[in-house]
Amino acid sequence: SLNPFPSTFLFGSASAAYQIEGAYDQDGKGPSVWDTYTKLEGTTFKNTNGDVAVDHYNRMEEDVALMAEMGLKTYRFSIAWTRIYPTGAGEVNEAGLAFYDRLIDLLLQHDIVPMVTVYHWDLPQALMDKYGGFESRQIIEDFTTYCETLFTRYGDRVKHWITLNEQNIFIGLGYRNGLHPPGVKDLKRMYAANHIAFLANAKAIASFRNLVPDGKIGPSFAYGPIYPADCKPESIIAYENAEELNNHFYMDVYVNGEYPDMAMKYLEREGIAPTVEPGDTEILKAGKPDFMGVNYYQSGTVSANPLDGVGEGKMNTTGKKGTTSASGVPGLFRNERNPHLETTNWDWAIDPAGLRVALRRIHNRYKLPIIISENGLGEFDKLTENGEVHDDYRIDYISKHIDEIQKAITDGVDVLAYCTWSFTDLLSWLNGYQKRYGFVYIDRDETDEKELKRIKKKSFYWYKDLIARHANE
Ligand code: BGP
């Protein structure tokens, strides 16, 4: 039989500032790279930028009331750097700080544990213009100052902190695929920026120790556990290569302060390895997290890929099934479709058991507690004529993942929290507003914002019951 969830377990939900807040220039907020990037000529964003998003900034009380009604135990949200420092550094914007004060206080009044992400991709445009953002070591100081401002202001009330959200994704899509700002395709620059992000992450954690000694902090990593496509020895090597380059490469540095050997050897052979300067390793080692944050959406499956094999592929950003093209890393691995798994309309493999695999692997390799900081299903939800949303597919998806978490806990993994992605529907970075994840439907279409009315989906009532049930266990 399965162990129950611990009584301290936090069932929650998550969001990120740019994806919900809107109010892009209200109360002194400065522009972030996403404010700029989504408006560039020739991008595919059309009206789907975050200028208004779901207007959470002006409807925060209404949204928190819904969270309270649901009985959420934790709410993970991110702070917009450009509300606190409109140009990334220099003078603090008190109005920005005050907004998050109000949000935090309201959550606490409702016994919802605030979980704050310091950085969910909305880099101040001014820092991109000044020195190229994460391509310059100058960001380490500006990022740490920004973090210290938050730790000092909110540390008495906020004890759960996430540093960087999905460094592997924002750096990868920004510098390898050219899909996120700054829209670059250059692996050498990608790994250089990555190294600087590691240093910024570690410095922020080190300073957290002094400012919030009783708090917990860690990064959120987008972990897709890798499977070999079959039991051919070459597929096993491919699987090990993919785990090493996609996953250990990041998590080893977070936890141990050192890059794994084979990934580094590969990057050196390719001439794209980051430059580790004297003193860097000490900085990295001094920034060990308290937990590993895991954003889990899907597993990956790989086979061998020859040196002249497939490279970077095309992503499905339309929700038209089967439009993802072949991809891989020449010489290391090739991504395959797993014939045992169904996929979403965006070609993401649906694999609840993969979450158990992820939790077990992280536990075994890093011996750290885990916060599942994101997991959820993006779909085209439809309003019925009487104004309801019957998202049974989402209930099915989330309930199966929760079952697998319980199995992992029974296996011996220390899981502290589970946050679904997302609480309300919101802006998907590359898929606009049509890809919905929330428990709360936002009434809109692509061009007309309508009234952005909040409508509770079927999954809202289901998750509410689930939380209450576990609280009474
Ligand atoms: C993660 C991000 C989230 C969110 C989610 C869903 O990578 O941390 O911000 O967007 O993925 O992704 P998508 O919007 O592409 O479906």
Coordinates of C-alpha atoms and ligand atoms in Angstrom, one line a residue:
S1 CA 0.0 0.0 0.0
L2 CA 1.1 3.6 -0.5
N3 CA 2.3 6.0 2.1
P4 CA 0.0 9.0 2.5
F5 CA 1.2 12.5 1.6
P6 CA 2.9 14.0 4.6
S7 CA 0.7 16.4 6.5
T8 CA 3.1 19.3 5.6
F9 CA 2.8 18.6 1.9
L10 CA 1.9 21.7 -0.1
F11 CA -0.7 21.2 -2.9
G12 CA -0.5 24.3 -5.0
S13 CA -0.5 26.0 -8.3
A14 CA 1.9 28.3 -10.2
S15 CA 2.2 31.3 -12.6
A16 CA 4.7 33.8 -13.8
A17 CA 4.6 37.6 -13.9
Y18 CA 4.8 38.2 -17.7
Q19 CA 2.2 35.5 -18.4
I20 CA -0.5 36.9 -16.1
E21 CA 0.1 40.4 -14.9
G22 CA -0.3 42.7 -17.9
A23 CA 0.0 46.4 -16.8
Y24 CA 3.2 46.4 -18.7
D25 CA 3.9 50.1 -18.0
Q26 CA 1.8 50.7 -15.0
D27 CA 3.2 52.2 -11.7
G28 CA 6.7 52.8 -13.0
K29 CA 7.4 49.4 -14.5
G30 CA 10.2 49.3 -17.0
P31 CA 10.3 47.2 -20.2
S32 CA 11.6 43.6 -20.1
V33 CA 13.1 41.8 -23.0
W34 CA 9.7 40.1 -23.5
D35 CA 7.9 43.4 -23.7
T36 CA 10.3 44.3 -26.6
Y37 CA 10.6 40.9 -28.3
T38 CA 6.9 40.2 -28.7
K39 CA 6.5 43.5 -30.6
L40 CA 9.4 43.1 -33.0
E41 CA 8.6 43.2 -36.7
G42 CA 8.5 39.8 -38.2
T43 CA 7.8 37.9 -35.0
T44 CA 4.8 35.6 -34.9
F45 CA 3.3 37.1 -31.7
K46 CA 0.7 39.3 -33.3
N47 CA -1.6 40.5 -30.5
T48 CA -0.5 37.8 -28.2
N49 CA 2.0 39.8 -26.1
G50 CA 1.7 40.3 -22.3
D51 CA 0.7 44.0 -22.4
V52 CA -2.7 43.1 -20.8
A53 CA -2.2 39.3 -20.3
V54 CA -5.0 38.3 -17.9
D55 CA -4.7 41.7 -16.1
H56 CA -3.8 40.0 -12.8
Y57 CA -2.0 43.2 -11.7
N58 CA -5.3 44.9 -11.5
R59 CA -7.4 41.9 -10.5
M60 CA -5.1 40.4 -7.9
E61 CA -7.7 40.4 -5.1
E62 CA -10.2 38.6 -7.3
D63 CA -7.6 36.0 -8.2
V64 CA -6.5 35.4 -4.6
A65 CA -10.1 35.0 -3.6
L66 CA -10.4 32.2 -6.0
M67 CA -7.2 30.6 -4.6
A68 CA -8.7 30.9 -1.1
E69 CA -12.0 29.4 -2.3
M70 CA -10.0 26.4 -3.7
G71 CA -8.1 25.9 -0.5
L72 CA -4.6 26.1 -2.2
K73 CA -1.8 25.4 0.3
T74 CA 0.8 27.2 -1.8
Y75 CA 0.9 29.6 -4.7
R76 CA 4.0 30.0 -6.7
F77 CA 4.3 33.3 -8.6
S78 CA 7.2 35.3 -10.0
I79 CA 8.3 38.9 -9.4
A80 CA 8.8 41.1 -12.4
W81 CA 12.4 42.5 -12.0
T82 CA 11.3 45.6 -14.0
R83 CA 8.7 46.5 -11.4
I84 CA 11.3 46.6 -8.7
Y85 CA 14.2 48.1 -10.8
P86 CA 12.7 49.6 -14.0
T87 CA 16.1 49.7 -15.6
G88 CA 17.4 46.5 -13.9
A89 CA 19.7 48.4 -11.5
G90 CA 19.9 51.7 -9.7
E91 CA 16.9 53.1 -8.0
V92 CA 14.2 50.9 -6.5
N93 CA 10.6 51.5 -7.5
E94 CA 8.6 51.5 -4.3
A95 CA 5.2 51.0 -6.1
G96 CA 6.5 47.7 -7.5
L97 CA 7.6 46.4 -4.1
A98 CA 4.2 47.5 -2.7
F99 CA 2.3 45.4 -5.2
Y100 CA 4.0 42.2 -4.1
D101 CA 3.6 43.2 -0.4
R102 CA -0.1 43.3 -0.9
L103 CA -0.1 40.0 -2.8
I104 CA 2.0 38.2 -0.1
D105 CA -0.1 39.6 2.8
L106 CA -3.3 38.6 1.2
L107 CA -2.0 35.0 0.5
L108 CA -0.9 34.7 4.2
Q109 CA -4.3 35.9 5.4
H110 CA -5.7 33.0 3.6
D111 CA -3.1 30.5 4.9
I112 CA -1.6 30.1 1.4
V113 CA 2.2 29.7 1.5
P114 CA 3.7 32.2 -0.9
M115 CA 6.5 30.6 -3.1
V116 CA 8.4 33.3 -5.0
T117 CA 10.3 32.9 -8.2
V118 CA 12.9 35.6 -8.5
Y119 CA 13.4 35.3 -12.2
H120 CA 10.9 33.9 -14.7
W121 CA 12.5 35.2 -17.9
D122 CA 11.5 38.8 -17.9
L123 CA 15.1 40.3 -18.0
P124 CA 15.2 44.1 -17.9
Q125 CA 15.6 45.4 -21.4
A126 CA 18.0 48.0 -20.1
L127 CA 20.4 45.3 -19.0
M128 CA 20.2 43.6 -22.4
D129 CA 21.0 46.9 -24.0
K130 CA 23.8 47.8 -21.6
Y131 CA 25.8 44.6 -21.6
G132 CA 23.9 41.8 -23.3
G133 CA 22.1 40.4 -20.3
F134 CA 23.5 36.9 -19.3
E135 CA 26.3 37.2 -21.7
S136 CA 28.1 39.6 -19.4
R137 CA 29.4 38.9 -15.9
Q138 CA 28.1 42.3 -14.9
I139 CA 24.7 40.7 -14.5
I140 CA 25.9 38.6 -11.5
E141 CA 26.1 41.8 -9.4
D142 CA 22.9 43.3 -10.7
F143 CA 21.0 40.1 -10.2
T144 CA 22.3 39.6 -6.7
T145 CA 21.4 43.1 -5.7
Y146 CA 17.9 42.6 -7.1
C147 CA 17.6 39.3 -5.1
E148 CA 18.9 41.0 -1.9
T149 CA 16.3 43.7 -2.2
L150 CA 13.6 41.0 -2.4
F151 CA 15.1 38.8 0.4
T152 CA 15.3 41.9 2.7
R153 CA 11.8 43.1 1.9
Y154 CA 9.9 39.8 1.9
G155 CA 12.1 37.4 3.7
D156 CA 10.2 37.7 7.0
R157 CA 7.1 36.5 5.3
V158 CA 8.3 34.4 2.4
K159 CA 10.2 31.2 3.3
H160 CA 10.1 29.4 -0.1
W161 CA 12.2 30.9 -2.9
I162 CA 13.0 29.8 -6.4
T163 CA 16.0 31.5 -8.1
L164 CA 16.0 30.9 -11.8
N165 CA 13.1 29.3 -13.6
E166 CA 14.3 26.8 -16.2
Q167 CA 17.7 28.1 -17.0
N168 CA 18.0 25.2 -19.5
I169 CA 14.9 26.5 -21.4
F170 CA 15.4 30.2 -21.4
I171 CA 19.1 30.0 -22.3
G172 CA 18.5 27.1 -24.8
L173 CA 15.6 28.8 -26.6
G174 CA 17.3 32.1 -26.4
Y175 CA 20.7 31.1 -27.8
R176 CA 20.3 27.8 -29.5
N177 CA 16.9 27.8 -31.2
G178 CA 16.6 31.6 -31.5
L179 CA 13.0 31.5 -30.3
H180 CA 13.2 33.4 -27.1
P181 CA 15.0 36.7 -26.7
P182 CA 17.7 37.6 -27.7
G183 CA 16.8 35.3 -30.7
V184 CA 20.4 34.0 -31.2
K185 CA 21.6 30.7 -32.7
D186 CA 25.1 30.2 -31.4
L187 CA 26.1 27.3 -29.2
K188 CA 29.3 29.0 -27.9
R189 CA 27.4 32.0 -26.7
M190 CA 24.7 29.7 -25.3
Y191 CA 27.1 27.8 -23.1
A192 CA 28.9 31.1 -22.1
A193 CA 25.6 32.6 -21.0
N194 CA 24.7 29.5 -19.2
H195 CA 27.8 29.5 -17.1
I196 CA 27.1 33.1 -16.1
A197 CA 23.6 32.2 -15.1
F198 CA 25.0 29.4 -12.9
L199 CA 27.2 32.0 -11.2
A200 CA 24.4 34.4 -10.7
N201 CA 22.2 31.6 -9.2
A202 CA 25.0 30.5 -6.8
K203 CA 25.7 34.1 -5.6
A204 CA 22.1 34.7 -5.0
I205 CA 21.8 31.5 -2.9
A206 CA 24.9 32.4 -0.9
S207 CA 23.5 35.8 0.0
F208 CA 20.1 34.3 0.9
R209 CA 21.8 32.3 3.7
N210 CA 22.6 35.5 5.6
L211 CA 19.4 37.4 4.8
V212 CA 16.8 34.6 5.3
P213 CA 18.5 31.9 7.4
D214 CA 15.3 30.0 8.1
G215 CA 14.2 30.0 4.4
K216 CA 14.5 27.4 1.6
I217 CA 15.8 28.3 -1.8
G218 CA 16.6 26.5 -5.1
P219 CA 16.4 26.7 -8.9
S220 CA 13.6 25.2 -10.9
F221 CA 14.9 22.9 -13.6
A222 CA 12.9 21.6 -16.6
Y223 CA 13.6 17.9 -16.2
G224 CA 12.6 15.5 -18.9
P225 CA 13.9 12.1 -17.8
I226 CA 15.4 10.3 -20.8
Y227 CA 14.6 6.7 -21.9
P228 CA 16.5 4.6 -24.5
A229 CA 14.3 3.8 -27.5
D230 CA 15.2 0.1 -27.3
C231 CA 17.9 -2.1 -25.7
K232 CA 20.5 -1.8 -28.5
P233 CA 23.7 -1.0 -26.7
E234 CA 24.1 2.1 -29.0
S235 CA 20.7 3.3 -27.8
I236 CA 21.9 3.0 -24.2
I237 CA 24.9 5.1 -24.9
A238 CA 22.6 7.7 -26.6
Y239 CA 20.4 7.7 -23.5
E240 CA 23.4 8.3 -21.3
N241 CA 24.6 11.1 -23.5
A242 CA 21.2 12.8 -23.4
E243 CA 20.9 12.5 -19.6
E244 CA 24.4 13.9 -19.3
L245 CA 24.1 16.9 -21.7
N246 CA 20.4 17.8 -21.1
N247 CA 20.1 17.1 -17.4
H248 CA 23.2 16.3 -15.3
F249 CA 25.0 19.2 -17.0
Y250 CA 22.7 21.6 -15.2
M251 CA 21.7 19.8 -12.0
D252 CA 25.3 18.7 -11.2
V253 CA 26.5 22.3 -11.3
Y254 CA 23.6 23.5 -9.1
V255 CA 24.2 20.8 -6.5
N256 CA 27.9 20.0 -6.6
G257 CA 29.4 23.1 -8.3
E258 CA 31.1 21.1 -11.0
Y259 CA 30.3 20.2 -14.6
P260 CA 30.0 16.5 -15.4
D261 CA 33.1 15.2 -17.2
M262 CA 31.7 13.7 -20.4
A263 CA 29.5 16.7 -21.2
M264 CA 32.5 19.0 -20.7
K265 CA 34.7 16.8 -22.9
Y266 CA 32.1 16.9 -25.6
L267 CA 31.8 20.7 -25.4
E268 CA 35.6 21.1 -25.5
R269 CA 35.8 18.8 -28.6
E270 CA 33.2 21.0 -30.3
G271 CA 34.9 24.2 -29.2
I272 CA 31.8 25.5 -27.4
A273 CA 32.8 24.9 -23.7
P274 CA 32.2 27.8 -21.3
T275 CA 35.3 29.4 -19.8
V276 CA 35.6 28.5 -16.1
E277 CA 37.7 31.3 -14.6
P278 CA 39.7 30.9 -11.4
G279 CA 37.4 31.3 -8.4
D280 CA 34.2 30.3 -10.3
T281 CA 34.1 26.8 -8.9
E282 CA 34.3 28.2 -5.4
I283 CA 31.4 30.5 -6.1
L284 CA 29.4 27.6 -7.6
K285 CA 30.1 25.4 -4.6
A286 CA 29.1 28.0 -2.1
G287 CA 25.6 28.2 -3.7
K288 CA 24.2 24.8 -3.0
P289 CA 20.4 24.8 -3.0
D290 CA 18.1 23.4 -0.3
F291 CA 15.9 21.6 -2.7
M292 CA 15.7 20.8 -6.4
G293 CA 12.7 22.5 -8.1
V294 CA 11.4 20.3 -10.9
N295 CA 9.1 21.4 -13.7
Y296 CA 7.9 18.2 -15.3
Y297 CA 5.9 18.0 -18.5
Q298 CA 7.2 15.0 -20.3
S299 CA 9.9 12.4 -20.7
G300 CA 12.2 12.1 -23.7
T301 CA 13.2 9.0 -25.7
V302 CA 16.4 8.7 -27.8
S303 CA 18.3 6.5 -30.2
A304 CA 21.8 6.8 -31.6
N305 CA 22.5 9.8 -34.0
P306 CA 25.5 9.7 -36.4
L307 CA 27.8 12.7 -36.7
D308 CA 26.1 13.8 -39.8
G309 CA 22.7 13.1 -38.3
V310 CA 19.8 15.4 -37.3
G311 CA 20.4 18.6 -35.4
E312 CA 18.1 21.3 -34.1
G313 CA 14.4 20.6 -35.1
K314 CA 11.2 22.6 -35.4
M315 CA 8.9 22.9 -32.5
N316 CA 5.1 22.6 -32.6
T317 CA 3.8 26.0 -31.5
T318 CA 0.4 25.8 -33.1
G319 CA -1.2 22.8 -31.4
K320 CA -1.4 20.9 -34.8
K321 CA -0.5 17.4 -33.8
G322 CA 2.5 15.9 -35.6
T323 CA 4.2 19.1 -36.6
T324 CA 7.3 18.6 -34.5
S325 CA 10.2 17.8 -36.8
A326 CA 13.1 15.4 -36.0
S327 CA 15.8 16.7 -33.8
G328 CA 18.9 15.6 -31.9
V329 CA 22.6 16.3 -31.2
P330 CA 24.8 14.9 -33.9
G331 CA 27.1 12.2 -32.6
L332 CA 25.2 12.0 -29.3
F333 CA 21.5 11.2 -29.5
R334 CA 18.4 11.6 -31.7
N335 CA 15.0 12.3 -30.2
E336 CA 12.3 9.7 -30.9
R337 CA 8.6 9.4 -30.4
N338 CA 7.8 6.9 -27.7
P339 CA 5.4 4.5 -29.2
H340 CA 4.0 3.6 -25.7
L341 CA 2.9 7.1 -24.9
E342 CA 0.0 9.3 -26.1
T343 CA 0.9 12.9 -27.0
T344 CA -0.9 16.2 -26.5
N345 CA -1.9 18.4 -29.5
W346 CA 1.5 20.1 -29.0
D347 CA 3.3 16.7 -29.4
W348 CA 4.3 16.5 -25.8
A349 CA 4.4 12.9 -24.5
I350 CA 1.9 12.2 -21.7
D351 CA 3.8 10.2 -19.2
P352 CA 2.7 10.3 -15.5
A353 CA 5.1 7.4 -14.6
G354 CA 7.9 9.5 -16.0
L355 CA 7.4 11.9 -13.1
R356 CA 8.1 9.0 -10.7
V357 CA 11.2 8.2 -12.7
A358 CA 12.3 11.9 -12.5
L359 CA 11.8 12.1 -8.8
R360 CA 13.6 8.8 -8.1
R361 CA 16.6 9.7 -10.3
I362 CA 17.0 13.2 -8.7
H363 CA 16.7 11.7 -5.3
N364 CA 19.3 9.0 -6.0
R365 CA 21.8 11.3 -7.6
Y366 CA 21.4 14.5 -5.5
K367 CA 19.9 13.4 -2.2
L368 CA 17.9 16.7 -2.0
P369 CA 14.3 17.3 -1.2
I370 CA 12.2 18.1 -4.3
I371 CA 9.6 20.7 -5.0
I372 CA 7.6 20.0 -8.1
S373 CA 7.2 23.6 -9.2
E374 CA 5.3 23.0 -12.4
N375 CA 3.2 20.2 -14.0
G376 CA 0.1 20.5 -16.2
L377 CA -1.7 20.0 -19.4
G378 CA -2.0 22.6 -22.2
E379 CA -5.1 22.2 -24.2
F380 CA -7.7 24.1 -26.4
D381 CA -10.4 24.3 -23.7
K382 CA -13.9 25.2 -24.9
L383 CA -16.7 27.1 -23.1
T384 CA -20.0 25.3 -23.3
E385 CA -23.2 27.2 -24.2
N386 CA -24.1 27.5 -20.5
G387 CA -20.7 28.9 -19.7
E388 CA -18.9 25.8 -18.3
V389 CA -15.6 24.2 -19.1
H390 CA -15.5 20.4 -18.9
D391 CA -11.8 19.7 -18.8
D392 CA -12.0 16.0 -17.8
Y393 CA -8.7 15.4 -19.7
R394 CA -6.9 17.8 -17.4
I395 CA -8.4 16.1 -14.3
D396 CA -7.2 12.8 -15.7
Y397 CA -3.7 14.1 -16.4
I398 CA -3.2 15.8 -13.0
S399 CA -4.7 12.9 -11.0
K400 CA -2.4 10.4 -12.7
H401 CA 0.6 12.5 -12.0
I402 CA -0.3 12.9 -8.3
D403 CA -0.7 9.1 -8.0
E404 CA 2.9 8.8 -9.3
I405 CA 4.2 11.3 -6.8
Q406 CA 2.6 9.2 -4.1
K407 CA 4.4 6.2 -5.4
A408 CA 7.7 8.1 -5.4
I409 CA 7.1 9.2 -1.8
T410 CA 6.5 5.6 -0.9
D411 CA 9.7 4.7 -2.7
G412 CA 11.5 7.1 -0.3
V413 CA 11.7 10.3 -2.2
D414 CA 11.3 13.5 -0.1
V415 CA 8.8 15.6 -2.1
L416 CA 7.8 18.9 -0.4
A417 CA 5.2 20.4 -2.7
Y418 CA 3.4 20.1 -6.0
C419 CA 2.4 23.1 -8.1
T420 CA 0.2 22.6 -11.1
W421 CA 0.8 24.8 -14.1
S422 CA -1.2 27.0 -14.0
F423 CA -3.9 28.6 -11.7
T424 CA -5.6 30.8 -14.3
D425 CA -5.2 30.5 -18.0
L426 CA -2.4 32.7 -19.1
L427 CA 0.0 33.6 -21.9
S428 CA 2.1 30.8 -23.3
W429 CA 5.4 32.2 -24.4
L430 CA 5.4 30.7 -27.9
N431 CA 1.8 29.6 -28.2
G432 CA -0.2 32.7 -27.3
Y433 CA -3.5 32.5 -25.4
Q434 CA -4.9 29.5 -27.2
K435 CA -2.9 27.0 -25.2
R436 CA -4.7 26.8 -21.8
Y437 CA -3.4 25.3 -18.6
G438 CA -5.5 26.8 -15.8
F439 CA -8.2 25.7 -13.3
V440 CA -9.7 29.1 -14.0
Y441 CA -10.8 29.9 -17.6
I442 CA -10.2 33.4 -18.9
D443 CA -12.8 34.5 -21.4
R444 CA -11.0 36.1 -24.3
D445 CA -10.1 35.5 -27.9
E446 CA -6.9 36.3 -29.8
T447 CA -7.7 39.9 -30.8
D448 CA -10.5 40.9 -28.4
E449 CA -9.7 40.9 -24.7
K450 CA -13.4 40.9 -23.8
E451 CA -13.8 41.3 -20.1
L452 CA -11.3 38.7 -19.1
K453 CA -14.0 37.1 -17.0
R454 CA -12.8 34.4 -14.6
I455 CA -14.8 31.1 -15.0
K456 CA -14.1 28.1 -12.8
K457 CA -13.5 24.9 -14.8
K458 CA -14.5 21.4 -13.8
S459 CA -10.9 20.8 -12.7
F460 CA -11.2 23.7 -10.2
Y461 CA -13.8 21.9 -8.2
W462 CA -11.9 18.6 -8.5
Y463 CA -8.6 20.0 -7.3
K464 CA -10.4 21.7 -4.4
D465 CA -11.9 18.4 -3.3
L466 CA -8.6 16.6 -3.7
I467 CA -6.8 19.2 -1.4
A468 CA -9.6 18.9 1.2
R469 CA -9.4 15.1 1.1
H470 CA -5.7 15.0 1.7
A471 CA -5.9 17.6 4.5
N472 CA -8.3 15.2 6.3
E473 CA -6.1 12.1 5.8
Ligands
BGP1 C1 7.6 26.1 -18.7 C2 7.6 27.5 -18.2 C3 6.2 28.1 -18.0 C4 5.2 27.6 -19.0 C5 5.2 26.1 -19.2 C6 4.3 25.7 -20.3 O1 8.7 25.9 -19.5 O2 8.3 27.6 -17.1 O3 6.4 29.5 -18.0 O4 5.1 28.4 -20.1 O5 6.5 25.7 -19.5 O6 4.9 25.8 -21.6 P1 4.2 26.3 -22.8 O7 3.6 27.6 -22.5 O8 5.2 26.4 -23.9 O9 3.1 25.3 -23.1

